Coordinates of C-alpha atoms in Angstrom, one line a residue:
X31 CA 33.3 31.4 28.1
X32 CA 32.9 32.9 24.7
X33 CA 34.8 30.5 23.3
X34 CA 33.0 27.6 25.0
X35 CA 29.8 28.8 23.8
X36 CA 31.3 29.1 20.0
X37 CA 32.6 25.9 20.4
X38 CA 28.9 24.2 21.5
X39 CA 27.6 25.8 18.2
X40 CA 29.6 24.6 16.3
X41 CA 29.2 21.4 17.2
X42 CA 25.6 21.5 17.2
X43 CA 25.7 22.8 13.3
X44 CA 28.5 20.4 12.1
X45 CA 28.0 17.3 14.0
X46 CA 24.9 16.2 12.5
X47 CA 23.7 16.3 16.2
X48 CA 20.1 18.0 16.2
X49 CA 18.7 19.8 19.1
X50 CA 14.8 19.0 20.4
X51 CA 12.1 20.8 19.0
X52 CA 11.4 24.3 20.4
X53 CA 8.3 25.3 21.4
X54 CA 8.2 28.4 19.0
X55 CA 9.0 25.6 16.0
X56 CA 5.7 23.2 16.9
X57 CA 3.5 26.2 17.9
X58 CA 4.2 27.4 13.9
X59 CA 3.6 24.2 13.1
X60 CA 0.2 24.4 14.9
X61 CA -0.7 27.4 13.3
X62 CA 0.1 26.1 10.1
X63 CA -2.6 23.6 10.6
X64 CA -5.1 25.9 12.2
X65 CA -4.8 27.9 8.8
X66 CA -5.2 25.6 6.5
X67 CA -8.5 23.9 8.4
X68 CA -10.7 24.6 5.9
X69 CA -8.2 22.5 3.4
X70 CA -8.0 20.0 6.1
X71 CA -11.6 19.5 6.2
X72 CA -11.6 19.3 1.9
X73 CA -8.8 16.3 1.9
X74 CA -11.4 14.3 4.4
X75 CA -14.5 15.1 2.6
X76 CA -13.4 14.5 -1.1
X77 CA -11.9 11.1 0.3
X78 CA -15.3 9.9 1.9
X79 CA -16.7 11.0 -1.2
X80 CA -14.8 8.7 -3.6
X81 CA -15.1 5.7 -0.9
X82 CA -13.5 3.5 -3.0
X83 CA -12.5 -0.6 -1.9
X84 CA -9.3 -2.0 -1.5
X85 CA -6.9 -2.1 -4.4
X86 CA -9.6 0.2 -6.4
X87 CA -8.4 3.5 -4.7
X88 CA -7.7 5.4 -8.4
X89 CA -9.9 8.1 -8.0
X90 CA -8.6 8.6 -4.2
X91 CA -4.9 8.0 -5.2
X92 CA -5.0 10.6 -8.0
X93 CA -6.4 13.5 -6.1
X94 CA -3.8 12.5 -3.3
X95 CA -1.4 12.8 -5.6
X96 CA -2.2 16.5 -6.9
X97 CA -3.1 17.4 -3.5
X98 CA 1.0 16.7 -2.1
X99 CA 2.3 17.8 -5.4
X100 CA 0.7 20.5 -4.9
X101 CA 2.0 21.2 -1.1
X102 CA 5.6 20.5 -3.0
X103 CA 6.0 16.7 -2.0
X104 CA 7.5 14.2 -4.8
X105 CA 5.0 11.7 -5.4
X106 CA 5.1 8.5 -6.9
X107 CA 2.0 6.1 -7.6
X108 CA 1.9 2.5 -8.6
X109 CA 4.9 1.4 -6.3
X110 CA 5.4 -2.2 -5.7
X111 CA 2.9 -3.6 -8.0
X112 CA 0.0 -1.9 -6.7
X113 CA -1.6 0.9 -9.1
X114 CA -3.4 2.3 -6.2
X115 CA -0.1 2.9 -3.6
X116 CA 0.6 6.3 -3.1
X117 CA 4.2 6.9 -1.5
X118 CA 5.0 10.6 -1.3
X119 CA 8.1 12.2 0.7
X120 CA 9.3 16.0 0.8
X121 CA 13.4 17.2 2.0
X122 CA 16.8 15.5 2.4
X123 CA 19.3 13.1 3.9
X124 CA 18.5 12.2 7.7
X125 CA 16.3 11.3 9.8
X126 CA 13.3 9.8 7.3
X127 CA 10.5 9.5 9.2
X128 CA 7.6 7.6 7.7
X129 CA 3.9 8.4 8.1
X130 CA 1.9 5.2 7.7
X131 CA -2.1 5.1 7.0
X132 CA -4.5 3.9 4.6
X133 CA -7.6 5.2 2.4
X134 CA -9.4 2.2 1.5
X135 CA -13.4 2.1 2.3
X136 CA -15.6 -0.7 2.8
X137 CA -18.2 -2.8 1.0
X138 CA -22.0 -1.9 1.1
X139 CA -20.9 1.2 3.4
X140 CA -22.3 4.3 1.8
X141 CA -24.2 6.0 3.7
X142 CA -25.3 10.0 4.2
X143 CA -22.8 11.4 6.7
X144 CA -25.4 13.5 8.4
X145 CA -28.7 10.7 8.2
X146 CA -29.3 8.6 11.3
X147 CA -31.8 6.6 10.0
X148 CA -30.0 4.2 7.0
X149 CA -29.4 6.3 3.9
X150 CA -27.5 4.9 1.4
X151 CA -25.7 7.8 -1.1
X152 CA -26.0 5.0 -3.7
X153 CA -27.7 1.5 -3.4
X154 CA -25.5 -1.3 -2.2
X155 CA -22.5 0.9 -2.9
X156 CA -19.1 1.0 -1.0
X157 CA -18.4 3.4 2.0
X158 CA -16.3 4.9 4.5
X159 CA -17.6 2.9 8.0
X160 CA -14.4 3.0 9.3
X161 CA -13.8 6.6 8.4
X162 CA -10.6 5.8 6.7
X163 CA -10.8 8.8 4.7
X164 CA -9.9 11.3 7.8
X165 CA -6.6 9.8 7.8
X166 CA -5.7 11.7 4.7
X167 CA -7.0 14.6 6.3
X168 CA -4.4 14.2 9.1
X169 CA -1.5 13.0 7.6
X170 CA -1.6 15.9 4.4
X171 CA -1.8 18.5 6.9
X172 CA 0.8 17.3 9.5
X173 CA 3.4 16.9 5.9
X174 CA 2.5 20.8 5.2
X175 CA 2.8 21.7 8.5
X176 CA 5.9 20.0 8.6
X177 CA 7.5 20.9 5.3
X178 CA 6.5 24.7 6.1
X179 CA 8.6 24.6 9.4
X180 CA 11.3 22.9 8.0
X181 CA 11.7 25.2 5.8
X182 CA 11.3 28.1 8.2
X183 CA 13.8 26.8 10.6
X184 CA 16.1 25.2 8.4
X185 CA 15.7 21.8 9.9
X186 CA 17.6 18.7 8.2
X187 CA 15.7 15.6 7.7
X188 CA 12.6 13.9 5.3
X189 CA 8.9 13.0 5.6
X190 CA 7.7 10.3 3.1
X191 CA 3.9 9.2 3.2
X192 CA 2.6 5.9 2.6
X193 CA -0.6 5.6 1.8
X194 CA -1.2 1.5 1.6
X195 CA -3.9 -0.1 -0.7
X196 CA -6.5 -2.5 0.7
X197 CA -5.6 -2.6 4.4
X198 CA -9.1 -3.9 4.7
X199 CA -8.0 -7.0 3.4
X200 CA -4.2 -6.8 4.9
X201 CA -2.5 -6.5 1.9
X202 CA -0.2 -4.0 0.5
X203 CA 2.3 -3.3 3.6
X204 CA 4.5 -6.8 3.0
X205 CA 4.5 -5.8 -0.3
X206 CA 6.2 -2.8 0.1
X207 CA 8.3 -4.1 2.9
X208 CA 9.5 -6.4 0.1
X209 CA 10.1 -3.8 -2.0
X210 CA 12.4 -1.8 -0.1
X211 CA 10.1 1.3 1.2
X212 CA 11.0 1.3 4.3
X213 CA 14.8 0.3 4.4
X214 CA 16.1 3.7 5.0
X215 CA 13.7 4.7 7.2
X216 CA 14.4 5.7 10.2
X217 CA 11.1 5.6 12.4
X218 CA 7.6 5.4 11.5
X219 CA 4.0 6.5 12.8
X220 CA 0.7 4.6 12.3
X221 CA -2.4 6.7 12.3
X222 CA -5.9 5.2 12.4
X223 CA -9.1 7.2 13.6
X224 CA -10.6 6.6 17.0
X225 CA -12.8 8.0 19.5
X226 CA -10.1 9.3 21.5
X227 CA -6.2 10.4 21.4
X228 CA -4.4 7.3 22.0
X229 CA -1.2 6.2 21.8
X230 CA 0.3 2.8 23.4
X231 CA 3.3 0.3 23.1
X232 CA 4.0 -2.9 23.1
X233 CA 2.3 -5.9 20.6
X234 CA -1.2 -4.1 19.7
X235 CA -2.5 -6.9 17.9
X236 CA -2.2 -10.6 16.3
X237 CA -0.7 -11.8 13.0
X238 CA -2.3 -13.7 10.3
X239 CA -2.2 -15.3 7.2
X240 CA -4.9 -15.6 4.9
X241 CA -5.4 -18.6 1.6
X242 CA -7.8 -20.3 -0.1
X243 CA -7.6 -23.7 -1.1
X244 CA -8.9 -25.0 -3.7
X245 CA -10.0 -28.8 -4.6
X246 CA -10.3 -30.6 -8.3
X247 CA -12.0 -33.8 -8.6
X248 CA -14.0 -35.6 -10.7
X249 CA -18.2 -35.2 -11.9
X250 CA -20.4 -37.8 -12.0
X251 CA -23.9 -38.5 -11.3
X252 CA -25.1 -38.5 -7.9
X253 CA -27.6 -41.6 -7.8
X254 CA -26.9 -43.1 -11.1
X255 CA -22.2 -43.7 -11.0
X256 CA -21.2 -41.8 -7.8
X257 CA -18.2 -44.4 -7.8
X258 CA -17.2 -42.8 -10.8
X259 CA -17.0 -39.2 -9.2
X260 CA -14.6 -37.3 -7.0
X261 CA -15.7 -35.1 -4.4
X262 CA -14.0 -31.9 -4.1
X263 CA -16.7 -30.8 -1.2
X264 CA -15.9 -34.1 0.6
X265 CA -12.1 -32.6 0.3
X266 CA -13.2 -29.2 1.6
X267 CA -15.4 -30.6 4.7
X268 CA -12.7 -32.7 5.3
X269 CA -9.8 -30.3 5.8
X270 CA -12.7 -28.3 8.1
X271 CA -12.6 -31.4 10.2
X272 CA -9.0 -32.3 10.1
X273 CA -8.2 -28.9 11.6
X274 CA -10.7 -29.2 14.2
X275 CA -9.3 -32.2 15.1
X276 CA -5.9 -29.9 15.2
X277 CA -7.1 -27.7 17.4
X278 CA -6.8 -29.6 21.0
X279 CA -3.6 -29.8 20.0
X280 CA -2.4 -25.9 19.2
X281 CA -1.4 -22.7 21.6
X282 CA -4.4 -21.1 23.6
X283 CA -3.3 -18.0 21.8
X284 CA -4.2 -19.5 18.2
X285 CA -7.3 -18.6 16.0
X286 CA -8.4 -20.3 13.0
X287 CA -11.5 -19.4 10.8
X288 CA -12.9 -20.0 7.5
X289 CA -15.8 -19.8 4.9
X290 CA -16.4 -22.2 1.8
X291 CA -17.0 -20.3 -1.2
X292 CA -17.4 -23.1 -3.1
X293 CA -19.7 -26.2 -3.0
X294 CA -21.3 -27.8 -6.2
X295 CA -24.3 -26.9 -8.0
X296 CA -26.8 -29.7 -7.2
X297 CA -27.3 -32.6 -4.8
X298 CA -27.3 -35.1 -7.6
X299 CA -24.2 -33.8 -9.3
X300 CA -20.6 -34.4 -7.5
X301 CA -18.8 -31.7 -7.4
X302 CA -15.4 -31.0 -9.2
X303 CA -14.5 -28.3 -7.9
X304 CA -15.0 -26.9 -4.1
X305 CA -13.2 -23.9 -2.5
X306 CA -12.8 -22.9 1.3
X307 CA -11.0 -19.6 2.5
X308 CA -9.0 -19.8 5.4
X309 CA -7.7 -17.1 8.6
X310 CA -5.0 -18.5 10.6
X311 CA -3.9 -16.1 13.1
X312 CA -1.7 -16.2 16.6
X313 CA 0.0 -13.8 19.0
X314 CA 3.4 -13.8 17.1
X315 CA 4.4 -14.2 13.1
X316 CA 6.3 -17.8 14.1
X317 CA 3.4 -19.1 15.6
X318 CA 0.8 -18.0 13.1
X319 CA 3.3 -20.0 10.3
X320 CA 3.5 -23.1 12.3
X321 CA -0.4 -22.8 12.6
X322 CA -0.8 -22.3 8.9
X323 CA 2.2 -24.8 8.2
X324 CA 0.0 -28.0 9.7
X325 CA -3.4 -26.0 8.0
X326 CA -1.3 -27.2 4.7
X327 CA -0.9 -30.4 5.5
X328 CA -4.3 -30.7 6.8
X329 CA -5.6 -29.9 2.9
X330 CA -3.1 -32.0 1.4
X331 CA -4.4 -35.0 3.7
X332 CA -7.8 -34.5 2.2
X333 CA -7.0 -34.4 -1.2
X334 CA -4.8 -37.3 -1.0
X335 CA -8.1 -39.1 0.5
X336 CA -10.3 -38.2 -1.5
X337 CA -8.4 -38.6 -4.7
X338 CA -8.6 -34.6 -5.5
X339 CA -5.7 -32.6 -5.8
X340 CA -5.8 -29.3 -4.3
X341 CA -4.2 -25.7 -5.0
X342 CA -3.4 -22.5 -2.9
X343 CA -4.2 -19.2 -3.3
X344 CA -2.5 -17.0 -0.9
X345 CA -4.5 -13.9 0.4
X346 CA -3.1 -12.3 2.3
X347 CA -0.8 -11.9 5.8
X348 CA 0.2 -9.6 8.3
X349 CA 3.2 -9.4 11.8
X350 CA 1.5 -8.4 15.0
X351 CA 2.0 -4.5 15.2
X352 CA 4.8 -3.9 17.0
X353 CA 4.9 0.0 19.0
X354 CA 8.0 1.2 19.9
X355 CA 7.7 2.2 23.9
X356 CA 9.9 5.3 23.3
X357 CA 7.9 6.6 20.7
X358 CA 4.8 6.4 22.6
X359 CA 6.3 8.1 25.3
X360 CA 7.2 11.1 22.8
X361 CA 3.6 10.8 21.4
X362 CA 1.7 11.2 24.8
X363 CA 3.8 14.1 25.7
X364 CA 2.1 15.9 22.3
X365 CA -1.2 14.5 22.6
X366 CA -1.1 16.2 26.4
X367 CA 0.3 19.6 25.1
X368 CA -2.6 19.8 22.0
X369 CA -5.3 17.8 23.9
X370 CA -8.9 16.7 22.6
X371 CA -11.0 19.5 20.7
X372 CA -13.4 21.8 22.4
X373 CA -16.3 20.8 21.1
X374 CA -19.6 22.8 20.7
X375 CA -22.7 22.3 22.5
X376 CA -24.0 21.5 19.0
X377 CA -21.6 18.9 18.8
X378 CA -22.2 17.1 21.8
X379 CA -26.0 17.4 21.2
X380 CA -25.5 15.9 17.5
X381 CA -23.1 13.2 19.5
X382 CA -25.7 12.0 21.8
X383 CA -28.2 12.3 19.7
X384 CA -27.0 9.6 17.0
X385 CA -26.4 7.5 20.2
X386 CA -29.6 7.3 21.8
X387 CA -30.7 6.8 18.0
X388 CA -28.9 3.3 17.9
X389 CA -30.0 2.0 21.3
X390 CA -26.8 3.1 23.2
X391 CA -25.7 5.1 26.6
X392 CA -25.6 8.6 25.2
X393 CA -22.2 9.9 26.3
X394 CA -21.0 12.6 24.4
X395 CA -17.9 13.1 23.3
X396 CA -15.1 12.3 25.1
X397 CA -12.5 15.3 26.7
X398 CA -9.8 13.8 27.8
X399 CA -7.2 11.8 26.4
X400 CA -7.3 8.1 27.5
X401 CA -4.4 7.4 29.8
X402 CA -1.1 6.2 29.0
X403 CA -0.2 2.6 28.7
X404 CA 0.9 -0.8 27.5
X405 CA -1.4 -2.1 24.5
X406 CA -3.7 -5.1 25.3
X407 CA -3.0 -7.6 22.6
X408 CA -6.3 -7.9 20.4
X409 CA -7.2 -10.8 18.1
X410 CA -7.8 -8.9 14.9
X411 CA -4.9 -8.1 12.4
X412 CA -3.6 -5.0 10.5
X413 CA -0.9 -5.4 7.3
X414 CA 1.3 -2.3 9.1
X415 CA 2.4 -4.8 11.4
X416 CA 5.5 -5.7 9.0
X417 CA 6.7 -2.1 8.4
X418 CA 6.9 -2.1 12.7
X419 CA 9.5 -5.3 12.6
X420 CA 11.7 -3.7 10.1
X421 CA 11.3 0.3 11.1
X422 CA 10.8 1.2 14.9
X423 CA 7.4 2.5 15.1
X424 CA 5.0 4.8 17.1
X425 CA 1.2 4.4 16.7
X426 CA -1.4 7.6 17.1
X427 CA -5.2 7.3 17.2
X428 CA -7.4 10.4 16.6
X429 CA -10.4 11.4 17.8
X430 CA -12.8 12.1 14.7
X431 CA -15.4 9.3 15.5
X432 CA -18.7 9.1 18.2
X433 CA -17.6 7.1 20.7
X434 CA -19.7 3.7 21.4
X435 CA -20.5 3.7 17.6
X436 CA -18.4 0.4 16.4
X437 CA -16.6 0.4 13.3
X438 CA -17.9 -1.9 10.0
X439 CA -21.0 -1.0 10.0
X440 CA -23.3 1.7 8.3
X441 CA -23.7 3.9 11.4
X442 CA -19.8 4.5 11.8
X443 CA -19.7 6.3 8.2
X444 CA -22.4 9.0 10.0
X445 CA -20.7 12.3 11.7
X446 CA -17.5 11.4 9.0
X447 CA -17.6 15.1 7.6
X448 CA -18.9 16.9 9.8
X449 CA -17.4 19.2 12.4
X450 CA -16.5 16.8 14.8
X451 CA -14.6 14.8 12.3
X452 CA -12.6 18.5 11.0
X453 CA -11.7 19.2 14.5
X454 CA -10.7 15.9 14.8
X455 CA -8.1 15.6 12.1
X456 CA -6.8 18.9 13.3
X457 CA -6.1 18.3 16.3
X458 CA -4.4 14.8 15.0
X459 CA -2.1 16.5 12.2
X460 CA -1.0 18.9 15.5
X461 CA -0.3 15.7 17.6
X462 CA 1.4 13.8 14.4
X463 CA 3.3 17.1 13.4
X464 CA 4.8 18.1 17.1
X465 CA 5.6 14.1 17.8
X466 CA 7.9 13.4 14.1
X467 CA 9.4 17.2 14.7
X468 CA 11.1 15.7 17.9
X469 CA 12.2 12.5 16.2
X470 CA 13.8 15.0 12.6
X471 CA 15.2 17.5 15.9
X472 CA 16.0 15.0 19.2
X473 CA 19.1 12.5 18.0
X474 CA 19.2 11.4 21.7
X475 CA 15.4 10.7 21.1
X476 CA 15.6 9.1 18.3
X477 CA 18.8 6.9 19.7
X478 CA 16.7 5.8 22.3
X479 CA 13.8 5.1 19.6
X480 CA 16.0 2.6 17.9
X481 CA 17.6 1.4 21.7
X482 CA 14.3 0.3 22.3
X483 CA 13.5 -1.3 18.6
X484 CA 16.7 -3.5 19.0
X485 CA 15.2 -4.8 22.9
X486 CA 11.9 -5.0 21.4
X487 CA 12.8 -7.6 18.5
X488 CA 15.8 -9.2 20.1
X489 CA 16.0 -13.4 19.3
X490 CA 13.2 -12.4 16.6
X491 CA 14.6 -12.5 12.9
X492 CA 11.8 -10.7 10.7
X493 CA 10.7 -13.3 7.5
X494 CA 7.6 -12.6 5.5
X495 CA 4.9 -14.1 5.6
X496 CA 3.8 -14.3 1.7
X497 CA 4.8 -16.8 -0.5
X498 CA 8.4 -15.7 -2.5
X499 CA 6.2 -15.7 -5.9
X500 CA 2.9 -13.7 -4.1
X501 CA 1.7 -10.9 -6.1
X502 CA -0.9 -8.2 -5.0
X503 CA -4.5 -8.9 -6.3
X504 CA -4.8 -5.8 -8.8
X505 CA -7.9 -7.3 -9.5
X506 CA -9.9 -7.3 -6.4
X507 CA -13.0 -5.3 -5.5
X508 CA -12.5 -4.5 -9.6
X509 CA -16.1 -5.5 -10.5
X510 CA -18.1 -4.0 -8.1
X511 CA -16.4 -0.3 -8.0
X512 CA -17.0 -0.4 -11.7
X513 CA -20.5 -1.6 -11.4
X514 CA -21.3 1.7 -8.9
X515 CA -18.7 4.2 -9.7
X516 CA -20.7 6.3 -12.4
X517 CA -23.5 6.9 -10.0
X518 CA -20.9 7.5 -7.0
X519 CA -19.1 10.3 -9.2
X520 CA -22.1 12.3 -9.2
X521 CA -21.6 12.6 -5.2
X522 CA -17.9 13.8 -5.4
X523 CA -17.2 17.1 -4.1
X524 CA -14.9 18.4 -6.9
X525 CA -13.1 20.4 -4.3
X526 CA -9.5 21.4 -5.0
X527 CA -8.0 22.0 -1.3
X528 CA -5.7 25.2 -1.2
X529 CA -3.3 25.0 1.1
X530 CA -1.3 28.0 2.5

């Protein structure tokens, strides 16, 4: 018997076979996050604070940066042509598993995190209305937590962090698919703030691809040689109509939008030049190509009849997110074990409170998790849906928001550093830390993880979605973070989190 038991052991510690997580291992882990709270809360706040725009995330990037250095992660910034991407990963060899979020805040969203009534910290600036700047919270203190009780009990294995520029405007995750970052990966873990813990599989959401085209023709004068003119707007108004026509003719699943940003001057003066921006989204990346494929044609069919010519800017594109089954399975189990937050009677009051204020049912906050299921496919888009075709992937929401309070808009950045929002991000990191300990300790897990991944994209060959020559748009959002950025420093906390 003796001998059977050595033998098991042995095994265990020379097989490259891990065991599941043990209670004693996560409940450290916990603890580890209860203690550093305080830090916890810091990371949030200083990130709402800087509530910088897509692909203008310096300020946020850099005190990422020191903050993981500082917790003894590796970090590197500027990855895959983006100065703003942060990519950070602590510990050695197998299994990698990736936490992926996003910092990025959005236009005219600044806003006094305790006001109801509309407060703007500075006039017209940008803001955290989604309260993308909790996710840093949640995923720094799930990597401590983790790289402290790896340590502790010896446990094989590496955590890397990606934290994507500009997922407002999907952008930087093909990027870094193209680059490489997530070929050795092993599994990866969306988090995204909610009103609720949540975790779900299947296809979460739609893919899209984003351009703008843009028409070149020919001034003249309106009333006096219009024959002598050519009308980029006629171009523009005519691809509008040409896919309208195209619609009768597409999937029920499809959308298609767009703006024109572009439309001449005067009535008298023909325009040369005439812009409009197109979305082109459908339930699967194929679909949305084809779609965008014919939107092509479409624009050079107008050009070619109104004697323009016609150029395309690619935006940007994103795969339907993809969540592994498996995964969520794993995920609920944890999200059971650490459940919601108490919250305070204070709490609730302040909850209710800034509901009745907008008009809405005031409810609270909520206590229990929302049950377990298969995702609902929505219409919008997220860029993290390429890293979940090429790395199977598990999704967690959080519960640091006011339920009923809707995203992108003012009133969402309100309660984002306040008690409900710490709480929240602890009790996330906990749910984030105990779910990738089981993938770095469960191989039979994990091999059902990747089981599932192979079911889950089986007859579907992964191809981006950008253009071979695309580039990421350094420049975007440039102007107006430096128009508002002196008076937005003089909000930042200045906080250096100390972790423990």
């Amino acid at each position: 018997m003796r001998r059977l038991i050595a033998a098991v052991v042995a095994a265990s510690l020379f097989s490259g076979v891990a065991l599941a997580a043990s209670d004693e291992q996560k409940k450290h882990a916990y603890a580890v996050i209860d203690r550093n709270a305080e830090a916890t809360a810091t990371v949030g706040d200083s990130l709402f604070y800087f509530g910088e725009l897509g692909m203008q995330e310096h300020e946020s990037a850099k005190f990422l940066k020191q903050t993981l250095e500082g917790i003894g992660f590796k970090v590197e910034v500027g990855g895959a042509g983006m100065p703003t991407n942060v990519w950070a990963q602590w510990g050695s060899g197998k299994p990698k598993i990736v936490i992926v979020t996003e910092i990025d805040a959005l236009p005219e969203g600044s806003q006094d995190p305790q006001s109801f009534p509309r407060k703007p910290l500075v006039q017209g600036a940008p803001g955290h209305m989604e309260g993308h700047n909790t996710h840093g919270a949640v995923a720094v203190a799930a990597a401590h937590a983790l790289k402290q009780t790896m340590e502790r009990y010896n446990l094989p294995g590496t955590v890397a962090l990606s934290f994507g520029p500009a997922e407002e405007q999907l952008i930087s995750r093909p990027f870094l698919v193209r680059a490489g970052y997530f070929k050795d990966a092993d599994a990866a873990i969306l988090v995204h703030i909610g009103d609720n813990m949540r975790t779900t599989y299947g296809y979460r959401n739609y893919a899209a691809i984003s351009a703008k085209f843009t028409f070149h023709g020919k001034t003249a004068h309106g009333a006096v040689a219009p024959w002598d003119g050519r009308d980029a707007l006629d171009a523009v108004e005519l691809m509008s109509i040409g896919f309208d026509k195209l619609r009768e003719h597409l999937r029920p699943t499809y959308r298609g939008h767009r703006t024109i940003t572009m439309g001449g001057i005067q009535p008298n003066v023909i325009p040369d030049l005439a812009q409009i921006w197109w979305y082109v989204r459908d339930a699967s990346g194929p679909a949305a190509k084809e779609n965008f494929d014919k939107l092509v044609n479409i624009g050079k069919g107008a050009a070619l009849m109104t004697g323009t010519t016609m150029d395309m800017e690619f935006v940007a594109s994103a795969w339907p997110q993809l969540a592994n089954k498996v995964m969520a399975e794993a995920i609920q189990k944890n999200i059971d074990a650490v459940g919601l937050p108490k919250w305070s009677d204070e709490e609730v009051k302040f909850a209710k409170d800034f509901q009745t204020s907008l008009g809405l049912k005031p409810v609270g906050l909520n206590t229990q998790p929302l049950k377990f299921g298969q995702a609902q496919q929505s219409y919008s888009s997220n860029d993290s849906g390429d890293v979940t075709w090429n790395v199977p992937t598990g999704t967690l929401d959080f519960a640091a928001g006011i339920p009923l309070v809707t995203p992108h808009n003012w009133q969402a950045a309100v309660g984002k550093t306040g008690s409900i929002a710490h709480k929240g991000e602890v009790a996330g990191a906990k749910v984030l830390a105990g779910s990738i300990l089981d993938l770095l300790t469960d191989a039979e897990l994990l091999g059902r993880v990747k089981a599932q991944f192979r079911e889950d994209t089986k007859g579907v060959e992964y191809f981006s979605l950008m253009p071979p020559d695309a580039k990421p748009p350094v420049d975007m959002n440039r102007e107006m973070m430096e128009r508002v950025r002196p008076e937005m420093r003089k909000q930042y906390l200045n906080k250096v989190p100390q972790f423990n």
